[in-house]
Coordinates of C-alpha atoms in Angstrom, one line a residue:
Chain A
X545 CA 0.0 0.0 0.0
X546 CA 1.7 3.5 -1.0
X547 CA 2.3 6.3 1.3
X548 CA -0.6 8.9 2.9
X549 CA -0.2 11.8 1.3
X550 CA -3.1 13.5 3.5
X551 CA -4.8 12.4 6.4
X552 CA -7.8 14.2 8.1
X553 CA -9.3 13.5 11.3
X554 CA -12.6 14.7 12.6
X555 CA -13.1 17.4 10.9
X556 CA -15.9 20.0 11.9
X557 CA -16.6 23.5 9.9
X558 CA -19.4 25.6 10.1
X559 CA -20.9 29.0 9.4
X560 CA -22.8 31.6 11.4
X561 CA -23.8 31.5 14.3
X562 CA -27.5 30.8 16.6
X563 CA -30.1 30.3 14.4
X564 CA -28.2 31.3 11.1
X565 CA -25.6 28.4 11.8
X566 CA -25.4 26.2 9.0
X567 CA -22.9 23.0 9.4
X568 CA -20.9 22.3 6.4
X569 CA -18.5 19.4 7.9
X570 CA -19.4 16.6 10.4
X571 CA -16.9 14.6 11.8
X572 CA -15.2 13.9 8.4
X573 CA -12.3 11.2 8.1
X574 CA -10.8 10.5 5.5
X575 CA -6.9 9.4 4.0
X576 CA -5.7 10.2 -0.1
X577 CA -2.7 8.1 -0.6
X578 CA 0.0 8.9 -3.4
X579 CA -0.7 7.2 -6.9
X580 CA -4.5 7.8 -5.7
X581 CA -7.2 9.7 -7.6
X582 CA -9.5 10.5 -5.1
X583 CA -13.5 11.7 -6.2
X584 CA -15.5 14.2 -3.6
X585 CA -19.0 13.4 -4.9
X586 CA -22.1 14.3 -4.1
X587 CA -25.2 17.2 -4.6
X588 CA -24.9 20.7 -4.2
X589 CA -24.5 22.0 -0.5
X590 CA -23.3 18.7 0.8
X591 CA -19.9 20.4 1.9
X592 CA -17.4 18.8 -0.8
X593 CA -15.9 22.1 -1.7
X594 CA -15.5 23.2 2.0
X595 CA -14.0 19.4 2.6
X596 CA -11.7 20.5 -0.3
X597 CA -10.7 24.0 1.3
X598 CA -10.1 22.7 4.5
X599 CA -8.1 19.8 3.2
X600 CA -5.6 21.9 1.2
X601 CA -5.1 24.3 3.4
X602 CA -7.0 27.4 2.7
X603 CA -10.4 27.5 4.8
X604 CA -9.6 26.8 8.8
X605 CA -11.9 24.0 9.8
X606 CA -13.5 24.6 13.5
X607 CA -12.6 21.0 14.7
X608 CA -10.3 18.1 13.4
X609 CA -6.8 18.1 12.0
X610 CA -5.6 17.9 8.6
X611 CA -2.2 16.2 7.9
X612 CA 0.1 16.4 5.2
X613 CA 3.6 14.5 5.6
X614 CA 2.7 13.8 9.3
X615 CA 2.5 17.5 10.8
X616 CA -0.9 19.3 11.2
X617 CA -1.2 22.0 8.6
X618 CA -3.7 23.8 10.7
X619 CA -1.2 24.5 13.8
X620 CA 0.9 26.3 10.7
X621 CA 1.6 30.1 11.0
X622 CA -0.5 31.9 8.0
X623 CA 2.9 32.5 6.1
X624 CA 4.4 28.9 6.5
X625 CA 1.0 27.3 5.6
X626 CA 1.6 29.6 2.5
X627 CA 4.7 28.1 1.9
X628 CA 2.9 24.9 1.9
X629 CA 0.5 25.4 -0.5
X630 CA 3.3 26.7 -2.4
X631 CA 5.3 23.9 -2.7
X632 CA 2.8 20.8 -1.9
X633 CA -0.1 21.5 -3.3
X634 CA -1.6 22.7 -6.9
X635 CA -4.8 24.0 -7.6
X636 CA -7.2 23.6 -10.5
X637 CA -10.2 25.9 -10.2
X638 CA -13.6 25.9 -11.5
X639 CA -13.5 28.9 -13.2
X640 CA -9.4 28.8 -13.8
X641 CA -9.1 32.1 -12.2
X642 CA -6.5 32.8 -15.2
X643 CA -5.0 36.5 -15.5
X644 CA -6.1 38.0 -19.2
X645 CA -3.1 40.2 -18.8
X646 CA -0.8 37.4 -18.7
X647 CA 0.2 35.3 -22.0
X648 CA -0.4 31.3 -21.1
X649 CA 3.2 30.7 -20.6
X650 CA 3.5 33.9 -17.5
X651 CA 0.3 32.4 -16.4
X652 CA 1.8 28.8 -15.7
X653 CA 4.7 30.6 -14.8
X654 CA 3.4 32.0 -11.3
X655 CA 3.9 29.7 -9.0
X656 CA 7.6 29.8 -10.0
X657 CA 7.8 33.0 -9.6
X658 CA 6.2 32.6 -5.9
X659 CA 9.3 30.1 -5.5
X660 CA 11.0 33.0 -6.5
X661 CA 12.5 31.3 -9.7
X662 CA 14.3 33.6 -11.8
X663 CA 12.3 35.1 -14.7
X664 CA 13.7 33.7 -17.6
X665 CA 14.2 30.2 -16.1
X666 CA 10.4 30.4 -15.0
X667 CA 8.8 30.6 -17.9
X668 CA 11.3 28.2 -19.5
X669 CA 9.9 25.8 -17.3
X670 CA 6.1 27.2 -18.1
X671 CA 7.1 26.2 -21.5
X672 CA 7.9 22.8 -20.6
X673 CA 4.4 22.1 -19.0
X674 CA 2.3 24.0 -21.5
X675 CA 4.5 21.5 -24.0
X676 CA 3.3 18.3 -21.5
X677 CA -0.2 19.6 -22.0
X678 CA -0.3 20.2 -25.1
X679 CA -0.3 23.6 -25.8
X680 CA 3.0 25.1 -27.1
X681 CA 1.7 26.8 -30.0
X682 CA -0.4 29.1 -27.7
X683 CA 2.2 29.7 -25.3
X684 CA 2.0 33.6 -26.4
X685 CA -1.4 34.1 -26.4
X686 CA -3.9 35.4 -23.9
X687 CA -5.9 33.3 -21.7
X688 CA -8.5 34.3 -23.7
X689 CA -8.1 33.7 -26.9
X690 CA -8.2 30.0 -25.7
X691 CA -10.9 27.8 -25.8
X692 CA -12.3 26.3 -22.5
X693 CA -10.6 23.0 -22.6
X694 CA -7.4 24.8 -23.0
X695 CA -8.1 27.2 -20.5
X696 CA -8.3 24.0 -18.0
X697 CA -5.1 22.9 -19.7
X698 CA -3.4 25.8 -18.4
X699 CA -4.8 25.8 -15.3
X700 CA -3.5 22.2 -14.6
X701 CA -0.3 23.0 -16.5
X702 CA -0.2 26.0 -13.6
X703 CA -0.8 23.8 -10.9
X704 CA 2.0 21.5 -11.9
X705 CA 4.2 24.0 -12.9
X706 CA 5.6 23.8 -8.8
X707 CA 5.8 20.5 -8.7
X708 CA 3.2 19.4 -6.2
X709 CA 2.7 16.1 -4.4
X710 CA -1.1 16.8 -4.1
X711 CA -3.3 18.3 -7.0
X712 CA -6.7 19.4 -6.0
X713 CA -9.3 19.7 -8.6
X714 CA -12.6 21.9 -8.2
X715 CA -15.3 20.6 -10.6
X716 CA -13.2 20.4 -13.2
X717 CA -15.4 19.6 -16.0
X718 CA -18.0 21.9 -14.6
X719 CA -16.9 24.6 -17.3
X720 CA -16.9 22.2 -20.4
X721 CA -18.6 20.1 -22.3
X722 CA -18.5 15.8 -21.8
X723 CA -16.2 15.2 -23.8
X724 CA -13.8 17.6 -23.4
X725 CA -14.0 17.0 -19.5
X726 CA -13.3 13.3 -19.9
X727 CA -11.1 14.0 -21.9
X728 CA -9.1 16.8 -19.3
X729 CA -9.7 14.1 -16.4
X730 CA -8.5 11.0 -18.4
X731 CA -5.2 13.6 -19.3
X732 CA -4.8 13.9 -15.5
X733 CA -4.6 10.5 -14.5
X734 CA -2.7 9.2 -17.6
X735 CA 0.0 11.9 -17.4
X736 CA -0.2 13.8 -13.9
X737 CA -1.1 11.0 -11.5
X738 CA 1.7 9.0 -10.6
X739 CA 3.0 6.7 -7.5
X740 CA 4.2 10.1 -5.9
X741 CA 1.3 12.2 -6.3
X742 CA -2.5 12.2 -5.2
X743 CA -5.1 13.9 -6.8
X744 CA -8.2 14.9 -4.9
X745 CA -11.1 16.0 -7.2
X746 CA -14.7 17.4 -6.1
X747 CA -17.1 16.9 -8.8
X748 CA -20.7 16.3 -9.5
X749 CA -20.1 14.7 -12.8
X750 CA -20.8 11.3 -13.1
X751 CA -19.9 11.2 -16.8
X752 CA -16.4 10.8 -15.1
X753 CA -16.5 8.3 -12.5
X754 CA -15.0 5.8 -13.8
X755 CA -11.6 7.4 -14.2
X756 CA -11.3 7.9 -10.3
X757 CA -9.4 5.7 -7.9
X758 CA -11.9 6.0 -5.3
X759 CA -15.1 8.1 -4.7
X760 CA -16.1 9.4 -1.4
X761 CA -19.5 10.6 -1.3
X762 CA -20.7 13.1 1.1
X763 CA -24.1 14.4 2.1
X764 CA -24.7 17.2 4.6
X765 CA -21.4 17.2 5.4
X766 CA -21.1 13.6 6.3
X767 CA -19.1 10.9 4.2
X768 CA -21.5 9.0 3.5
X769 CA -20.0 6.0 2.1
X770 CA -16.7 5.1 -0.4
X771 CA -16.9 3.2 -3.7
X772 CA -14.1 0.9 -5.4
X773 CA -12.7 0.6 -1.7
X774 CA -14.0 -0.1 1.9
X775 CA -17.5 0.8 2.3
X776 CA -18.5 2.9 6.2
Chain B
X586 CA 24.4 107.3 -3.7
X587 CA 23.1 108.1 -7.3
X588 CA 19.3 107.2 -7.9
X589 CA 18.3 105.1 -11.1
X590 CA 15.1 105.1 -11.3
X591 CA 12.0 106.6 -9.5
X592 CA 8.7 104.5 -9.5
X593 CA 5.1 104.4 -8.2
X594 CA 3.0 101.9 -8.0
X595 CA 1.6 102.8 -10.7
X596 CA 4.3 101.8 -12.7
X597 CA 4.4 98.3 -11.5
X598 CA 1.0 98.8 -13.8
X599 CA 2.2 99.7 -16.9
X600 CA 3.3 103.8 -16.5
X601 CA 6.4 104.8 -18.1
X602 CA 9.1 104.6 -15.5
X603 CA 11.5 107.9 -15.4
X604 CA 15.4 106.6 -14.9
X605 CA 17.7 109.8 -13.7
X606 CA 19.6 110.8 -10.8
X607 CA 18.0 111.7 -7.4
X608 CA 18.6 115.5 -7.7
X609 CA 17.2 115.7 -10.9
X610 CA 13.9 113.6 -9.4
X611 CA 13.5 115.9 -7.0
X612 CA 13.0 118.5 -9.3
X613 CA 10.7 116.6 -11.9
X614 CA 8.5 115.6 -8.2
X615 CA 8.7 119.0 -6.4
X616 CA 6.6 117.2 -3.6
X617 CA 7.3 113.4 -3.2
X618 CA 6.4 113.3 0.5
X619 CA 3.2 111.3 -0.6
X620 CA 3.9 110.3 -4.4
X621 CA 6.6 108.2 -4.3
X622 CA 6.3 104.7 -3.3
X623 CA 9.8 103.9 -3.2
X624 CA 13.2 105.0 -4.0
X625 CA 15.2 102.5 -6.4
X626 CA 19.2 102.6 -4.9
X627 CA 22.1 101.3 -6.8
X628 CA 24.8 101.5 -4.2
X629 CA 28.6 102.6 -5.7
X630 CA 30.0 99.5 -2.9
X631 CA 28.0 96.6 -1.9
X632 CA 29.6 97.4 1.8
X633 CA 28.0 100.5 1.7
X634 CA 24.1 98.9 2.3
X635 CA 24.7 98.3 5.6
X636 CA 25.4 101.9 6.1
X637 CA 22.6 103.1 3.9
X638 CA 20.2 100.7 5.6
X639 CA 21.3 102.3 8.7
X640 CA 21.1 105.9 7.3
X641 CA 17.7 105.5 5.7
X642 CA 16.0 103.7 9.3
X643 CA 17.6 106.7 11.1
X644 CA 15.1 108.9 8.7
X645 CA 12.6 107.1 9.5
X646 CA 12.4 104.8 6.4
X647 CA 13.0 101.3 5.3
X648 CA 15.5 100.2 3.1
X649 CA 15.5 96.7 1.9
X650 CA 17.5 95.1 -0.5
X651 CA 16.7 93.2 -4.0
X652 CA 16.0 90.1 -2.4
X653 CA 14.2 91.8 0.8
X654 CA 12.0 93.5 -1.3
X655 CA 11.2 91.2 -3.7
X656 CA 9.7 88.9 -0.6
X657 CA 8.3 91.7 0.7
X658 CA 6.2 92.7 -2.4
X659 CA 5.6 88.6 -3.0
X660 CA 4.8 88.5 0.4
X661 CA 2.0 91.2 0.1
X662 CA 0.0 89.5 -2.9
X663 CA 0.2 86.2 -0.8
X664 CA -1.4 86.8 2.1
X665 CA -2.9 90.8 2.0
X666 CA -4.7 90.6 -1.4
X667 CA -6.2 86.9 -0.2
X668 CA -4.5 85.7 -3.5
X669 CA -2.7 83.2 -1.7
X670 CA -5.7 81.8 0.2
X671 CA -7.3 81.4 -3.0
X672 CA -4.5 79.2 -4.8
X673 CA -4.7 77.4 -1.3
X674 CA -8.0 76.5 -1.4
X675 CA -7.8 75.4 -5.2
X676 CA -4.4 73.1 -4.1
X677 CA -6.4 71.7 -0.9
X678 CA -9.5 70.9 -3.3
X679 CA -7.4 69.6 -6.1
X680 CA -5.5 67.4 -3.3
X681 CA -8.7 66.2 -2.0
X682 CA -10.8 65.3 -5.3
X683 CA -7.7 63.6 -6.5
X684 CA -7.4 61.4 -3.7
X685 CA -11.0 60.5 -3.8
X686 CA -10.8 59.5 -7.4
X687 CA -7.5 57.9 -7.0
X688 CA -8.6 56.0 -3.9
X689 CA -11.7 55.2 -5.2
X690 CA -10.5 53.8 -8.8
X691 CA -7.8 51.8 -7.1
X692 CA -10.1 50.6 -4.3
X693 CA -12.5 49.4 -7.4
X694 CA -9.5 48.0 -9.3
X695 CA -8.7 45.7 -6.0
X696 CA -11.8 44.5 -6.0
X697 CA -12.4 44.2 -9.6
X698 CA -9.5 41.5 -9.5
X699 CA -10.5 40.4 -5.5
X700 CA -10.7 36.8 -7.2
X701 CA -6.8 37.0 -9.3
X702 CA -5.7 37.9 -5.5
X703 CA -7.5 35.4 -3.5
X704 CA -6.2 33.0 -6.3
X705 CA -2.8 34.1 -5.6
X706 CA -3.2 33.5 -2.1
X707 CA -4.8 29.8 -2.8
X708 CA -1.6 29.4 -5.0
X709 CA 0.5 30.1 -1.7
X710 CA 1.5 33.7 -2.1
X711 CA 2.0 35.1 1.6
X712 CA 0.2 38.5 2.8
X713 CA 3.9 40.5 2.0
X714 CA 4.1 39.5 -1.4
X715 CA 0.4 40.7 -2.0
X716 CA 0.8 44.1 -0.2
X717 CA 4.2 44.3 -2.0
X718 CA 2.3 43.9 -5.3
X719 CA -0.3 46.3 -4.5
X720 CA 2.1 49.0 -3.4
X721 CA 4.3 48.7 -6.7
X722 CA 0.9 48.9 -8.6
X723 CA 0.0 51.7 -6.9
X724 CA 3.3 53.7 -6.8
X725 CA 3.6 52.8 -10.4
X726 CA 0.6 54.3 -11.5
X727 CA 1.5 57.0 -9.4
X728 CA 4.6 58.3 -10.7
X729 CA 3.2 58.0 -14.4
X730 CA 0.2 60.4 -13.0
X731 CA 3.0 62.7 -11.7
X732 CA 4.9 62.7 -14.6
X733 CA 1.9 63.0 -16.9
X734 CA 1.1 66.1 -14.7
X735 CA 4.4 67.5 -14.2
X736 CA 5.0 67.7 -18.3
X737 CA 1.5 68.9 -18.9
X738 CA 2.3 71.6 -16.2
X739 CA 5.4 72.7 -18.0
X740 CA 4.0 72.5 -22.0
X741 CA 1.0 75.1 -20.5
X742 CA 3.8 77.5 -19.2
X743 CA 5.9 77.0 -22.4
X744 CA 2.9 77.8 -24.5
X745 CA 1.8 80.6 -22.1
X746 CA 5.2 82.6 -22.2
X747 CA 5.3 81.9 -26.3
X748 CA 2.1 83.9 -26.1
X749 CA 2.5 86.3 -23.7
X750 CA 5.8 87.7 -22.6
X751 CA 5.6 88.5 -19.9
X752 CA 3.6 85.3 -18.2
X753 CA 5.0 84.9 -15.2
X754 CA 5.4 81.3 -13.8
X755 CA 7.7 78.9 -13.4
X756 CA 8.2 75.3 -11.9
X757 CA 10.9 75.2 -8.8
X758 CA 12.3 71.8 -7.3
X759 CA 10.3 73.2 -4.1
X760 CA 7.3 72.8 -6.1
X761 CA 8.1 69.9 -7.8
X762 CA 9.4 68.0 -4.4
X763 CA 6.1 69.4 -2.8
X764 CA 4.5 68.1 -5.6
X765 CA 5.7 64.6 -5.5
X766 CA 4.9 64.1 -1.7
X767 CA 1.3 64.7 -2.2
X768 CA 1.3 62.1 -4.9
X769 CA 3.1 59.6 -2.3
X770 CA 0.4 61.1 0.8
X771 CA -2.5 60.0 -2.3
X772 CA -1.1 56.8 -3.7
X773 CA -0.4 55.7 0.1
X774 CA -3.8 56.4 1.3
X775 CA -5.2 54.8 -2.2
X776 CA -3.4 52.0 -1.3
X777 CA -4.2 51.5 2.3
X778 CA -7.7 50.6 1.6
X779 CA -6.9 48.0 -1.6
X780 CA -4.4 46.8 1.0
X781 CA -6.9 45.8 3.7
X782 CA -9.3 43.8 1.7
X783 CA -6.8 42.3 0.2
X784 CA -5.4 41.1 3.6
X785 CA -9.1 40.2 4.4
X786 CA -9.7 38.1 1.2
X787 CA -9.9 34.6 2.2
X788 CA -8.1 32.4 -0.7
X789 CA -11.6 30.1 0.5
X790 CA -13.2 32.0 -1.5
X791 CA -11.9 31.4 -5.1
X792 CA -13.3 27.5 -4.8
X793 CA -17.0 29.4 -5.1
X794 CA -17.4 29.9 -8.4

C-alpha cells in the first residue's frame, strides 16, 4: 500500500452562528494516498468544496486536523501554511481564475515565480508544461483567446508548474462540455497522477466516475460512504 | 548714492518709468512726500548697504535690498490681497478630489481583480508578497500620473510665455518635491484601503465559483 499523502481527522466547519448556523462538515475522516485519484462526490451544498478548502489548506476547519507528511497544517503560522500550498499543493479551479493580462506561458509561470524562480528560467519551465499539455503553440497568447478546454489545460499546467505532491481539482469539467472534461480528467490521470502524487477531485459529474481511484460521497457534510474501496 | 530710477506703484502697472539721478527727481517731483512709493538705490559698494540701511531707518524709512523687497512685495500678494488663500483653497480641493478618485478607482481596481488575489493566495502567495504587489501597482501608476502632470504643467507655461511675454510662472524643485509628496500622501492612502481587503480576502473564497 503506498504512502498517505493527507490524512484528516474529525473534521468540523461551520458557518454563522445561533439560528443562522449552518454546518458544512461533520466529523469527516478520511486518507488520499500517493498514486491515488481521489472523487469528492455528491449534490450541491453537501460540503465537498468546504471538505476540499479545509483539506488543502486554505479554509480553517472549526474541529479536526488535517495532515500532510505527518504535521498538522492547521497549527501552521499563516505564512508557512503559505509556503505549503506553495510547494505541496496545486490548484485547478472551476473557473481557472487565469489572468487575461498574462500570456499562457506567465500564467503557468506563477507559482515559480512565488518560489522565487528567476524570470527567464520560469517561464522556460512554463514552456515545458504547456508543452506536456499540449499547448506550445499558444504559449503567447492570452488566456482568452483560448478555448475552455485549453483554458483548464493551463490551469492544470499551472498547478503542476511547482511541482506538487497533491493536485486538487474543483469541478473540473463543470466549465466544459462531456467530452472535453473526460477528456481533461483521463489527461490527469494518464499523465499527472503517478505513484508520488494524489489527486483529490470534487465533482458532481458522473460522466467521469469511472476514471477515479476511489469516490467518497458526502451528504450534509457527512461521508456517507466510499466506492471501489471499503464501504463505512 | 546716485538714484536710477523713481517708480510708483503705478508703474508696476504699466506707467512709463522715469530713470535719472536723485537730484534731478526731486525737481521733476517737487513734492514726493506722498507720491513716491519707493526709492530704487544702486549703491557705488556693496559694503556701503549696511550703512545706507542704517542711514535710511535713522530717517525714518526702510530700506531693503533686491531680495528683501522682492519677498516683501511677493509676500504682500500672498497673504494681503487673499490671492494666496485662494490658490490654497484650489491646491487643498485639487489634493482632496484627486485622492477621492485615485482612492476610489484603485479601491474598485482591487476588487475588480478580488478573485486574481484570493487565487494568488490559494496558490501560496503570503500576505507581504500581496501588499508588495499592490504597493508597486500603486506607486507605479502614481509616478506616471506625476509625470503626466508634471510635463503637462510645464507644456502650459511653455505655450503661455510663447504667447504672452511676460507670463509669469515657473516650476521650482520646491514645487516639484512638494509636488511629489502629495502624490506619495495619495497613492499611500489609495493603497491603504486596496491593501486591507486584500489582507481580508480569504483564498476560500476562489473555490465558489
Amino acid at each position: 500500500m503506498t504512502a498517505i499523502a493527507i490524512q484528516a481527522t474529525e473534521l468540523g466547519k461551520w458557518f454563522g452562528v445561533g439560528d443562522a448556523k449552518t454546518v458544512a462538515l461533520r466529523s469527516v475522516s478520511l486518507e488520499a494516498r500517493f498514486g491515488e485519484m481521489l472523487y469528492i462526490v455528491g449534490p450541491s451544498g453537501s460540503g465537498k468544496t468546504t471538505l476540499l478548502s479545509v483539506l488543502s489548506g486554505v479554509l480553517r476547519p472549526d474541529a479536526g486536523t488535517v495532515s500532510v507528511d505527518g504535521n498538522d497544517i492547521w497549527s501552521l503560522t499563516p505564512d508557512r501554511l503559505a509556503e505549503l500550498r506553495l510547494h505541496k499543493i496545486g490548484f485547478v479551479f472551476q473557473d481557472f481564475h487565469l489572468f487575461p493580462r498574462l500570456t499562457t506561458a506567465e500564467n503557468v509561470a506563477i507559482p515559480l515565480i512565488l518560489k522565487r524562480e528567476p524570470w527567464d528560467q520560469a517561464i522556460h519551465k512554463a514552456h515545458e508544461y504547456l508543452e506536456i499539455v499540449g499547448l506550445t503553440k499558444r504559449a503567447d497568447l492570452p488566456p482568452v483567446k483560448l478555448s475552455g478546454g485549453e483554458q483548464q489545460r493551463v490551469a492544470i499546467a499551472r498547478a503542476m508548474a511547482a511541482q506538487p505532491e497533491i493536485l486538487v481539482m474543483d469541478e473540473p469539467t463543470a466549465s466544459l462540455d462531456g467530452d472535453t472534461g473526460h477528456s481533461i480528467v483521463t489527461f490527469v490521470k494518464n499523465e499527472i497522477l503517478n505513484e508520488k502524487r494524489c489527486v483529490i477531485v470534487v465533482t458532481h459529474d458522473s460522466r467521469i466516475y469511472d476514471l477515479a481511484t476511489r469516490i467518497l460521497k458526502m451528504e450534509d457534510g457527512h461521508l456517507v460512504s466510499v466506492e471501489n474501496g471499503e464501504v463505512s | 548714492m546716485a538714484a536710477v530710477s523713481v517708480s510708483s506703484l503705478l508703474a508696476q502697472r504699466g506707467t512709463p518709468t522715469l530713470y535719472t539721478t536723485y537730484n534731478r527727481a526731486l525737481q521733476y517731483l517737487p513734492n514726493p512726500r506722498f507720491t513716491i512709493s519707493y526709492v530704487l538705490v544702486q549703491p557705488k559698494s556693496a559694503g556701503d548697504v549696511a550703512e545706507i540701511k542704517a542711514q535710511v531707518k535713522a530717517m525714518g524709512y526702510l530700506a531693503l535690498s533686491k531680495d528683501e523687497f522682492i519677498g516683501r512685495t511677493s509676500n504682500f500678494y500672498m497673504w494681503e490681497t487673499g490671492m494666496g488663500i485662494n490658490i490654497m483653497v484650489v491646491a487643498v480641493m485639487s489634493f482632496i478630489v484627486g485622492l477621492s478618485i485615485s482612492g476610489q478607482t484603485f479601491y474598485t481596481f482591487v476588487l475588480e481583480n478580488i478573485d486574481k488575489f484570493a487565487a494568488l493566495k490559494a496558490m501560496g502567495a503570503n500576505n507581504r508578497e500581496l501588499v508588495l504587489m499592490i504597493l508597486s501597482q500603486a506607486g507605479f501608476t502614481s509616478l506616471i500620473g506625476y509625470g503626466l502632470g508634471v510635463g503637462l504643467c510645464s507644456l502650459m507655461i511653455t505655450v503661455a510665455k510663447t504667447r504672452l511675454p511676460s507670463f509669469a510662472s515657473e516650476i521650482s524643485f520646491v514645487n516639484l518635491g512638494l509636488g511629489l509628496f502629495m502624490v506619495v500622501i495619495i497613492a499611500a492612502v489609495s493603497s491603504y484601503f486596496g491593501v486591507r481587503r486584500v489582507l481580508n480576502v480569504e483564498p476560500f473564497q476562489v473555490f465558489r465559483g
